[in-house]
Short mmCIF file of C-alpha atoms in Angstrom, two decimals:
data_model
loop_
_atom_site.label_atom_id
_atom_site.label_comp_id
_atom_site.label_asym_id
_atom_site.label_seq_id
_atom_site.Cartn_x
_atom_site.Cartn_y
_atom_site.Cartn_z
CA UNK A 25 -0.05 -0.05 0.04
CA UNK A 26 1.68 3.15 -1.25
CA UNK A 27 -0.57 5.33 0.87
CA UNK A 28 0.62 3.58 3.97
CA UNK A 29 4.23 4.09 3.06
CA UNK A 30 3.65 7.81 2.83
CA UNK A 31 1.65 7.78 6.06
CA UNK A 32 4.50 5.90 7.74
CA UNK A 33 7.02 8.54 6.68
CA UNK A 34 4.83 11.40 7.82
CA UNK A 35 4.04 9.67 11.14
CA UNK A 36 7.80 8.95 11.67
CA UNK A 37 8.52 12.59 11.04
CA UNK A 38 5.92 13.66 13.49
CA UNK A 39 7.09 11.20 16.13
CA UNK A 40 10.67 12.45 15.85
CA UNK A 41 9.66 16.11 16.08
CA UNK A 42 7.32 15.59 19.05
CA UNK A 43 9.89 13.65 20.95
CA UNK A 44 12.71 16.11 20.25
CA UNK A 45 10.43 19.02 21.17
CA UNK A 46 10.07 17.71 24.65
CA UNK A 47 13.69 18.27 25.23
CA UNK A 48 14.24 22.06 25.75
CA UNK A 49 17.82 21.82 24.32
CA UNK A 50 16.39 20.84 20.91
CA UNK A 51 13.93 23.68 20.69
CA UNK A 52 16.35 26.22 19.02
CA UNK A 53 17.13 23.60 16.51
CA UNK A 54 13.46 22.89 15.74
CA UNK A 55 12.18 26.43 16.01
CA UNK A 56 15.01 28.49 14.58
CA UNK A 57 17.55 26.35 12.59
CA UNK A 58 14.80 24.28 10.73
CA UNK A 59 12.78 27.37 9.45
CA UNK A 60 15.94 29.15 8.24
CA UNK A 61 17.42 26.04 6.63
CA UNK A 62 14.14 25.21 4.97
CA UNK A 63 13.80 28.73 3.60
CA UNK A 64 17.32 28.62 2.10
CA UNK A 65 16.68 25.19 0.57
CA UNK A 66 13.38 26.39 -0.84
CA UNK A 67 14.87 29.61 -2.35
CA UNK A 68 18.01 27.95 -3.78
CA UNK A 69 15.98 24.95 -4.93
CA UNK A 70 13.32 26.93 -6.70
CA UNK A 71 16.05 29.01 -8.46
CA UNK A 72 17.89 25.93 -9.50
CA UNK A 73 14.74 24.39 -10.93
CA UNK A 74 13.67 27.63 -12.83
CA UNK A 75 17.19 28.07 -14.14
CA UNK A 76 17.21 24.46 -15.22
CA UNK A 77 14.02 25.00 -17.17
CA UNK A 78 15.32 28.18 -18.69
CA UNK A 79 18.37 26.25 -19.94
CA UNK A 80 16.28 23.66 -21.69
CA UNK A 81 15.65 24.59 -25.29
CA UNK A 82 12.16 24.33 -26.78
CA UNK A 83 12.73 22.88 -30.18
CA UNK A 84 9.14 23.29 -31.38
CA UNK A 85 6.29 25.68 -30.69
CA UNK A 86 3.97 23.14 -29.00
CA UNK A 87 0.92 24.76 -27.47
CA UNK A 88 -1.82 22.23 -26.79
CA UNK A 89 -4.96 24.01 -27.73
CA UNK A 90 -8.59 23.21 -27.88
CA UNK A 91 -10.16 26.02 -29.84
CA UNK A 92 -10.24 27.35 -33.33
CA UNK A 93 -6.90 28.97 -34.20
CA UNK A 94 -6.69 32.34 -35.90
CA UNK A 95 -7.38 31.62 -39.57
CA UNK A 96 -9.63 33.08 -42.26
CA UNK A 97 -11.75 35.94 -41.31
CA UNK A 98 -15.06 34.18 -41.40
CA UNK A 99 -13.87 31.53 -38.95
CA UNK A 100 -14.29 32.75 -35.39
CA UNK A 101 -10.96 32.79 -33.66
CA UNK A 102 -11.01 31.41 -29.98
CA UNK A 103 -8.60 33.85 -28.48
CA UNK A 104 -8.30 32.26 -25.05
CA UNK A 105 -8.25 28.62 -26.09
CA UNK A 106 -5.97 29.07 -29.07
CA UNK A 107 -3.99 32.31 -28.47
CA UNK A 108 -2.22 34.06 -31.20
CA UNK A 109 -0.70 37.14 -29.59
CA UNK A 110 1.28 37.53 -26.33
CA UNK A 111 -1.76 39.16 -24.53
CA UNK A 112 -3.92 36.28 -25.56
CA UNK A 113 -1.34 33.91 -24.10
CA UNK A 114 -1.41 35.99 -20.95
CA UNK A 115 -5.19 35.66 -20.78
CA UNK A 116 -4.97 31.91 -21.24
CA UNK A 117 -2.28 31.58 -18.55
CA UNK A 118 -4.23 33.72 -16.10
CA UNK A 119 -7.23 31.51 -16.63
CA UNK A 120 -5.06 28.44 -16.13
CA UNK A 121 -3.22 29.69 -13.03
CA UNK A 122 -6.17 31.42 -11.30
CA UNK A 123 -9.03 29.16 -12.21
CA UNK A 124 -7.40 25.89 -13.27
CA UNK A 125 -9.07 25.89 -16.72
CA UNK A 126 -7.57 22.63 -17.84
CA UNK A 127 -8.87 20.73 -14.76
CA UNK A 128 -12.31 22.11 -15.57
CA UNK A 129 -12.20 20.13 -18.86
CA UNK A 130 -11.68 16.90 -16.95
CA UNK A 131 -13.86 14.02 -18.10
CA UNK A 132 -14.72 10.70 -16.50
CA UNK A 133 -14.91 7.54 -18.64
CA UNK A 134 -17.17 4.66 -17.64
CA UNK A 135 -18.72 1.56 -19.09
CA UNK A 136 -22.48 1.87 -19.55
CA UNK A 137 -24.84 -1.13 -18.90
CA UNK A 138 -24.65 -1.97 -22.58
CA UNK A 139 -20.81 -2.13 -22.33
CA UNK A 140 -20.37 1.10 -24.24
CA UNK A 141 -17.58 3.40 -23.23
CA UNK A 142 -19.07 6.67 -22.21
CA UNK A 143 -17.41 9.97 -21.30
CA UNK A 144 -18.94 12.62 -19.16
CA UNK A 145 -17.67 15.92 -17.68
CA UNK A 146 -16.29 15.51 -14.13
CA UNK A 147 -15.89 18.71 -12.19
CA UNK A 148 -15.04 17.32 -8.81
CA UNK A 149 -11.28 17.41 -9.10
CA UNK A 150 -11.45 20.90 -10.37
CA UNK A 151 -13.69 22.01 -7.49
CA UNK A 152 -11.51 20.24 -4.87
CA UNK A 153 -8.31 21.62 -6.33
CA UNK A 154 -9.63 25.12 -6.59
CA UNK A 155 -10.97 24.99 -3.08
CA UNK A 156 -7.68 23.69 -1.71
CA UNK A 157 -5.35 26.09 -3.54
CA UNK A 158 -7.29 29.25 -2.84
CA UNK A 159 -7.81 28.41 0.86
CA UNK A 160 -4.14 27.65 1.18
CA UNK A 161 -3.25 30.95 -0.37
CA UNK A 162 -5.55 32.86 1.96
CA UNK A 163 -4.15 31.03 4.93
CA UNK A 164 -0.63 31.70 3.86
CA UNK A 165 -1.36 35.41 3.51
CA UNK A 166 -3.20 35.47 6.83
CA UNK A 167 -0.16 34.16 8.49
CA UNK A 168 1.68 37.34 7.43
CA UNK A 169 -0.04 39.06 10.41
CA UNK A 170 2.48 37.19 12.52
CA UNK A 171 5.51 38.20 10.41
CA UNK A 172 4.74 41.86 9.66
CA UNK A 173 4.58 44.84 11.99
CA UNK A 174 2.43 46.84 11.60
CA UNK A 175 -0.10 44.44 10.09
CA UNK A 176 -1.04 45.71 6.63
CA UNK A 177 -4.74 46.59 6.05
CA UNK A 178 -5.05 44.12 3.30
CA UNK A 179 -4.30 41.31 5.72
CA UNK A 180 -6.89 42.56 8.27
CA UNK A 181 -9.34 42.87 5.38
CA UNK A 182 -8.69 39.29 4.38
CA UNK A 183 -9.21 38.14 7.95
CA UNK A 184 -12.51 39.96 8.22
CA UNK A 185 -13.76 38.43 4.97
CA UNK A 186 -12.48 34.97 6.05
CA UNK A 187 -14.20 35.33 9.41
CA UNK A 188 -17.33 36.72 7.86
CA UNK A 189 -19.73 34.48 9.77
CA UNK A 190 -18.48 35.57 13.23
CA UNK A 191 -19.20 32.13 14.69
CA UNK A 192 -17.20 30.54 17.46
CA UNK A 193 -14.53 32.28 19.60
CA UNK A 194 -11.94 32.78 18.28
CA UNK A 195 -13.80 33.54 15.10
CA UNK A 196 -13.82 30.57 12.64
CA UNK A 197 -11.94 31.21 9.52
CA UNK A 198 -13.88 29.61 6.67
CA UNK A 199 -10.64 28.79 4.84
CA UNK A 200 -9.59 26.57 7.70
CA UNK A 201 -12.63 24.45 7.23
CA UNK A 202 -12.51 24.51 3.42
CA UNK A 203 -8.88 23.50 3.41
CA UNK A 204 -9.36 20.40 5.52
CA UNK A 205 -12.43 19.43 3.69
CA UNK A 206 -10.65 19.78 0.32
CA UNK A 207 -7.60 17.87 1.48
CA UNK A 208 -9.82 15.01 2.75
CA UNK A 209 -11.58 14.98 -0.54
CA UNK A 210 -8.40 14.94 -2.52
CA UNK A 211 -7.09 12.11 -0.34
CA UNK A 212 -10.36 10.13 -0.42
CA UNK A 213 -10.42 10.44 -4.17
CA UNK A 214 -7.08 8.67 -4.44
CA UNK A 215 -7.91 6.11 -1.88
CA UNK A 216 -11.47 5.20 -2.95
CA UNK A 217 -11.18 5.19 -6.80
CA UNK A 218 -9.53 1.95 -7.86
CA UNK A 219 -8.02 3.54 -10.97
CA UNK A 220 -6.59 6.43 -9.11
CA UNK A 221 -5.20 4.19 -6.40
CA UNK A 222 -3.47 2.25 -9.13
CA UNK A 223 -1.41 5.05 -10.35
CA UNK A 224 -0.95 7.05 -7.13
CA UNK A 225 2.54 7.06 -5.82
CA UNK A 226 3.73 7.52 -2.26
CA UNK A 227 4.77 11.03 -3.17
CA UNK A 228 1.17 11.83 -4.07
CA UNK A 229 -0.06 10.79 -0.60
CA UNK A 230 2.90 12.29 1.17
CA UNK A 231 2.09 15.88 0.30
CA UNK A 232 -1.48 15.33 1.32
CA UNK A 233 -0.61 13.82 4.69
CA UNK A 234 1.96 16.54 5.37
CA UNK A 235 -0.52 19.24 4.55
CA UNK A 236 -3.12 17.58 6.80
CA UNK A 237 -0.69 17.55 9.76
CA UNK A 238 0.13 21.20 9.14
CA UNK A 239 -3.51 22.20 8.90
CA UNK A 240 -4.51 19.99 11.87
CA UNK A 241 -1.83 21.29 14.19
CA UNK A 242 -2.63 24.90 13.27
CA UNK A 243 -6.35 24.45 13.86
CA UNK A 244 -5.59 22.64 17.18
CA UNK A 245 -3.58 25.55 18.50
CA UNK A 246 -5.99 28.27 17.31
CA UNK A 247 -9.25 26.83 18.26
CA UNK A 248 -8.60 24.17 20.89
CA UNK A 249 -5.35 24.30 22.82
CA UNK A 250 -5.21 28.05 22.80
CA UNK A 251 -1.61 29.14 22.19
CA UNK A 252 -0.34 32.57 23.36
CA UNK A 253 -0.53 34.27 19.99
CA UNK A 254 1.48 37.39 21.29
CA UNK A 255 4.46 35.11 22.15
CA UNK A 256 4.20 33.48 18.76
CA UNK A 257 4.20 36.80 17.00
CA UNK A 258 7.32 37.80 18.93
CA UNK A 259 8.89 34.57 17.77
CA UNK A 260 7.90 35.03 14.17
CA UNK A 261 8.99 38.67 14.15
CA UNK A 262 12.35 37.48 15.66
CA UNK A 263 12.69 35.20 12.63
CA UNK A 264 11.83 37.92 10.15
CA UNK A 265 14.15 40.42 11.72
CA UNK A 266 17.08 37.95 12.33
CA UNK A 267 16.90 38.18 16.14
CA UNK A 268 15.25 34.78 16.71
CA UNK A 269 14.22 33.62 20.22
CA UNK A 270 12.24 30.44 20.87
CA UNK A 271 8.79 31.18 22.24
CA UNK A 272 8.58 30.46 26.00
CA UNK A 273 4.96 29.45 26.09
CA UNK A 274 4.76 27.20 22.99
CA UNK A 275 4.29 23.45 23.36
CA UNK A 276 5.08 20.32 21.32
CA UNK A 277 2.31 20.87 18.79
CA UNK A 278 3.72 24.26 17.92
CA UNK A 279 7.09 22.72 17.07
CA UNK A 280 5.27 20.07 15.02
CA UNK A 281 3.51 22.84 13.13
CA UNK A 282 6.80 24.69 12.51
CA UNK A 283 8.92 21.74 11.49
CA UNK A 284 6.30 20.31 9.16
CA UNK A 285 6.01 23.59 7.42
CA UNK A 286 9.80 23.52 7.15
CA UNK A 287 9.63 20.07 5.65
CA UNK A 288 7.04 21.24 3.12
CA UNK A 289 9.19 24.16 2.13
CA UNK A 290 12.38 22.07 1.78
CA UNK A 291 10.60 19.27 -0.04
CA UNK A 292 8.77 21.67 -2.37
CA UNK A 293 11.38 22.33 -5.13
CA UNK A 294 12.24 18.69 -5.53
CA UNK A 295 8.76 17.30 -5.76
CA UNK A 296 5.68 17.57 -7.98
CA UNK A 297 4.68 20.55 -5.82
CA UNK A 298 7.14 22.63 -7.85
CA UNK A 299 4.36 23.02 -10.41
CA UNK A 300 3.94 26.32 -8.68
CA UNK A 301 6.83 27.57 -10.80
CA UNK A 302 6.48 25.02 -13.59
CA UNK A 303 3.05 26.00 -14.67
CA UNK A 304 4.48 29.29 -15.84
CA UNK A 305 7.13 27.58 -17.93
CA UNK A 306 5.12 24.81 -19.62
CA UNK A 307 5.60 25.21 -23.36
CA UNK A 308 2.23 23.63 -24.01
CA UNK A 309 0.61 26.55 -22.18
CA UNK A 310 2.88 29.56 -22.55
CA UNK A 311 3.43 29.60 -26.32
CA UNK A 312 1.12 31.24 -28.81
CA UNK A 313 -0.42 29.11 -31.52
CA UNK A 314 1.01 31.12 -34.40
CA UNK A 315 3.31 28.66 -36.06
CA UNK A 316 2.19 29.55 -39.49
CA UNK A 317 2.62 33.24 -39.09
CA UNK A 318 5.81 33.38 -37.13
CA UNK A 319 8.61 30.87 -37.52
CA UNK A 320 9.91 29.33 -34.34
CA UNK A 321 13.59 28.66 -34.85
CA UNK A 322 14.92 25.58 -33.07
CA UNK A 323 17.50 26.90 -30.66
CA UNK A 324 19.68 23.80 -31.40
CA UNK A 325 20.12 25.02 -34.98
CA UNK A 326 22.54 27.77 -33.93
CA UNK A 327 24.62 25.70 -31.63
CA UNK A 328 24.97 22.49 -33.61
CA UNK A 329 24.56 23.32 -37.30
CA UNK A 330 22.75 20.53 -38.98
CA UNK A 331 24.41 19.19 -42.23
CA UNK A 332 21.81 19.90 -44.92
CA UNK A 333 21.59 18.25 -48.22
CA UNK A 334 19.72 20.64 -50.50
CA UNK A 335 17.64 19.59 -53.49
CA UNK A 336 20.18 21.07 -55.82
CA UNK A 337 22.90 18.95 -54.31
CA UNK A 338 20.69 15.78 -54.40
CA UNK A 339 19.86 16.47 -58.04
CA UNK A 340 23.64 16.80 -58.86
CA UNK A 341 24.42 13.64 -56.97
CA UNK A 342 21.84 11.51 -58.73
CA UNK A 343 21.84 13.45 -61.97
CA UNK A 344 22.50 10.47 -64.27
CA UNK A 345 20.04 8.21 -62.55
CA UNK A 346 17.28 10.75 -62.43
CA UNK A 347 17.81 11.54 -66.03
CA UNK A 348 17.74 7.87 -66.99
CA UNK A 349 14.25 7.37 -65.55
CA UNK A 350 13.03 10.73 -66.73
CA UNK A 351 12.54 12.34 -63.35
CA UNK A 352 15.04 15.22 -63.78
CA UNK A 353 13.46 18.67 -63.56
CA UNK A 354 15.34 20.52 -66.25
CA UNK A 355 14.85 24.13 -67.23
CA UNK A 356 12.11 24.64 -69.64
CA UNK A 357 10.59 21.08 -69.27
CA UNK B 27 22.77 29.53 -22.09
CA UNK B 28 19.35 30.66 -20.77
CA UNK B 29 16.47 31.00 -23.12
CA UNK B 30 14.05 33.95 -22.63
CA UNK B 31 16.42 34.98 -19.91
CA UNK B 32 14.85 38.41 -19.46
CA UNK B 33 11.32 37.24 -18.82
CA UNK B 34 12.19 34.20 -16.72
CA UNK B 35 14.74 36.02 -14.52
CA UNK B 36 12.25 38.90 -13.97
CA UNK B 37 9.58 36.38 -12.91
CA UNK B 38 12.11 34.61 -10.64
CA UNK B 39 13.21 37.83 -9.04
CA UNK B 40 9.55 38.83 -8.36
CA UNK B 41 8.95 35.38 -6.79
CA UNK B 42 12.08 35.57 -4.53
CA UNK B 43 11.13 39.06 -3.42
CA UNK B 44 7.58 38.04 -2.57
CA UNK B 45 8.72 35.01 -0.63
CA UNK B 46 11.12 37.11 1.46
CA UNK B 47 8.69 40.05 1.70
CA UNK B 48 8.54 39.89 5.54
CA UNK B 49 12.17 40.65 5.80
CA UNK B 50 11.92 43.81 3.59
CA UNK B 51 8.68 44.93 5.16
CA UNK B 52 10.12 44.97 8.64
CA UNK B 53 13.28 46.62 7.53
CA UNK B 54 11.13 49.37 5.82
CA UNK B 55 9.00 49.89 8.93
CA UNK B 56 11.80 49.51 11.38
CA UNK B 57 9.76 47.13 13.50
CA UNK B 58 11.44 45.00 16.06
CA UNK B 59 10.41 41.73 17.66
CA UNK B 60 9.05 43.26 20.83
CA UNK B 61 5.35 43.12 21.73
CA UNK B 62 3.92 46.50 22.57
CA UNK B 63 3.91 47.60 26.26
CA UNK B 64 0.59 47.20 27.89
CA UNK B 65 -0.90 49.42 30.67
CA UNK B 66 -1.73 47.07 33.56
CA UNK B 67 -4.09 47.91 36.36
CA UNK B 68 -2.22 48.84 39.44
CA UNK B 69 -4.44 48.62 42.52
CA UNK B 70 -7.12 46.16 41.64
CA UNK B 71 -5.56 42.78 42.60
CA UNK B 72 -4.83 40.17 40.00
CA UNK B 73 -6.82 39.18 36.94
CA UNK B 74 -9.83 36.84 37.10
CA UNK B 75 -7.62 34.01 35.98
CA UNK B 76 -3.79 33.62 36.24
CA UNK B 77 -2.42 36.09 33.68
CA UNK B 78 -0.67 33.36 31.55
CA UNK B 79 -4.05 31.73 31.06
CA UNK B 80 -5.71 35.02 30.34
CA UNK B 81 -3.17 35.87 27.62
CA UNK B 82 -3.91 32.70 25.69
CA UNK B 83 -7.62 32.13 26.30
CA UNK B 84 -9.43 35.28 27.48
CA UNK B 85 -11.60 35.03 24.40
CA UNK B 86 -12.92 31.67 25.46
CA UNK B 87 -13.56 32.97 28.96
CA UNK B 88 -15.46 35.85 27.46
CA UNK B 89 -17.45 33.43 25.33
CA UNK B 90 -18.30 31.38 28.38
CA UNK B 91 -19.24 34.46 30.33
CA UNK B 92 -21.55 35.63 27.61
CA UNK B 93 -23.32 32.25 27.41
CA UNK B 94 -23.67 31.94 31.22
CA UNK B 95 -25.08 35.51 31.46
CA UNK B 96 -27.26 35.68 28.44
CA UNK B 97 -28.60 32.12 28.56
CA UNK B 98 -28.53 31.07 32.26
CA UNK B 99 -28.62 34.56 33.88
CA UNK B 100 -25.59 33.46 35.92
CA UNK B 101 -23.83 36.79 36.47
CA UNK B 102 -21.46 36.24 39.43
CA UNK B 103 -18.11 34.43 39.18
CA UNK B 104 -15.36 33.66 41.71
CA UNK B 105 -11.90 34.53 40.56
CA UNK B 106 -9.11 32.07 40.92
CA UNK B 107 -7.94 33.77 44.07
CA UNK B 108 -11.41 33.81 45.65
CA UNK B 109 -12.83 37.21 44.99
CA UNK B 110 -16.39 37.79 43.73
CA UNK B 111 -16.73 39.51 40.30
CA UNK B 112 -19.50 40.28 37.91
CA UNK B 113 -19.25 38.46 34.60
CA UNK B 114 -19.33 41.60 32.42
CA UNK B 115 -17.22 42.82 29.54
CA UNK B 116 -17.73 46.48 30.27
CA UNK B 117 -18.12 46.45 34.06
CA UNK B 118 -15.47 43.90 34.87
CA UNK B 119 -12.81 43.59 32.21
CA UNK B 120 -12.83 47.28 31.41
CA UNK B 121 -13.51 48.14 35.08
CA UNK B 122 -9.96 47.03 35.89
CA UNK B 123 -8.47 47.36 32.43
CA UNK B 124 -9.86 50.85 32.24
CA UNK B 125 -7.89 52.14 29.23
CA UNK B 126 -9.05 49.87 26.45
CA UNK B 127 -6.80 51.51 23.87
CA UNK B 128 -3.58 50.96 25.81
CA UNK B 129 -4.56 47.35 26.75
CA UNK B 130 -6.95 45.35 24.65
CA UNK B 131 -6.47 47.29 21.42
CA UNK B 132 -2.82 47.68 21.54
CA UNK B 133 -2.43 43.89 21.92
CA UNK B 134 -4.95 43.12 19.28
CA UNK B 135 -3.42 45.54 16.86
CA UNK B 136 -0.11 43.82 17.28
CA UNK B 137 -1.48 40.33 16.36
CA UNK B 138 -3.97 41.67 13.87
CA UNK B 139 -7.24 40.67 15.47
CA UNK B 140 -10.29 42.93 15.42
CA UNK B 141 -12.87 41.68 17.89
CA UNK B 142 -16.35 42.82 16.84
CA UNK B 143 -17.61 43.08 20.40
CA UNK B 144 -17.36 46.85 20.42
CA UNK B 145 -19.97 47.08 17.71
CA UNK B 146 -22.47 46.74 20.57
CA UNK B 147 -20.58 46.86 23.92
CA UNK B 148 -19.53 50.28 25.08
CA UNK B 149 -16.20 51.39 26.52
CA UNK B 150 -16.63 53.38 29.80
CA UNK B 151 -15.86 57.07 29.21
CA UNK B 152 -13.32 58.78 31.35
CA UNK B 153 -11.98 55.50 32.58
CA UNK B 154 -8.50 56.32 31.13
CA UNK B 155 -5.97 56.27 33.85
#
């Protein structure tokens, strides 16, 4: 069971952290060294990945499109599905990055009672992914209240929208609930659907379990165990201003939260999660579909000139044979 | 050899600056890690619960008080050191912590919380010490 492998790894990490956090001597390591190291690994790792992609030549213009390309005037051009100009590409990318357009097109195949293969639209993955990613972004931004002083208005506004319903004390943030629900859905999907289970790898589950631990520990501290948030802000501000001190009042779950976030950051550039950067550099998305109007020169051409054999040379080489069977194109014929 | 170096490096630079934004923000505002100084009541005895507990969970206490008062009409509580107090946001909390701005608000501004209680509950006038 690949899901159990991932679960075992996450559980082992949790165990190690929680045991280590009991020892006061380890706390600076967990609370200060791990976050800084994780951030450095994240920044260097992301840079290395992006530079690696930038070094890879794109030999062909290969946008995968699903709309009418720009053609004759009476054929309506689908500007977002088959972009021709850079602005149209921008629009298509924005739609992809902000609304996951290509997941929206997801279909589900099944066998009907009469053993016919049927396809139908399936929006669940799209909905779950959208719910997860947007909640996660809002939560990430909300955390800035702990790292910025004074707290910017935009963050306070985000909090007030997120806590719109003003239920429970401290106020329930909707994104907390949505995030957990979406993660459980994305996990359940992999576990319950036999086909998805078949091609899911431990890495697919690992990210989900890791995120569940992070979300769970955060929710536990905010709503249930009640951490001293002022002490935590002093700690976070210490990290951001390079005068780090471990928080006196924080318990084991806090260190679990911090270290797991560190694991997520350090793991990020080297895993499938790096699609955060990769989506912007996918040639199938970020190139315009204008092959016929603008020539895409294969970058390899410059560096390793290909030996070409022109028609003229060919004709010269096989002159006699071509002439013998009457295939020679001669002037005036 | 980098292809599209201009665009890609610009994007990468924006990303790196965004990720490290807290560092730049705090340099720009000159903030340090210290929590703001709070004005504590001097002559009222201690808080209704030990102050470590109050720091972390006064919102839960207030929530319990509200339920007890509004639903059960149970208005009197005994503090942890045995005094009798009214369960009241305005009369008790702000009775001792008379300067809301230099106590509740200062702390809430620091951590970026905006309790909506003051939409209805009033702050005693002239309580500033």
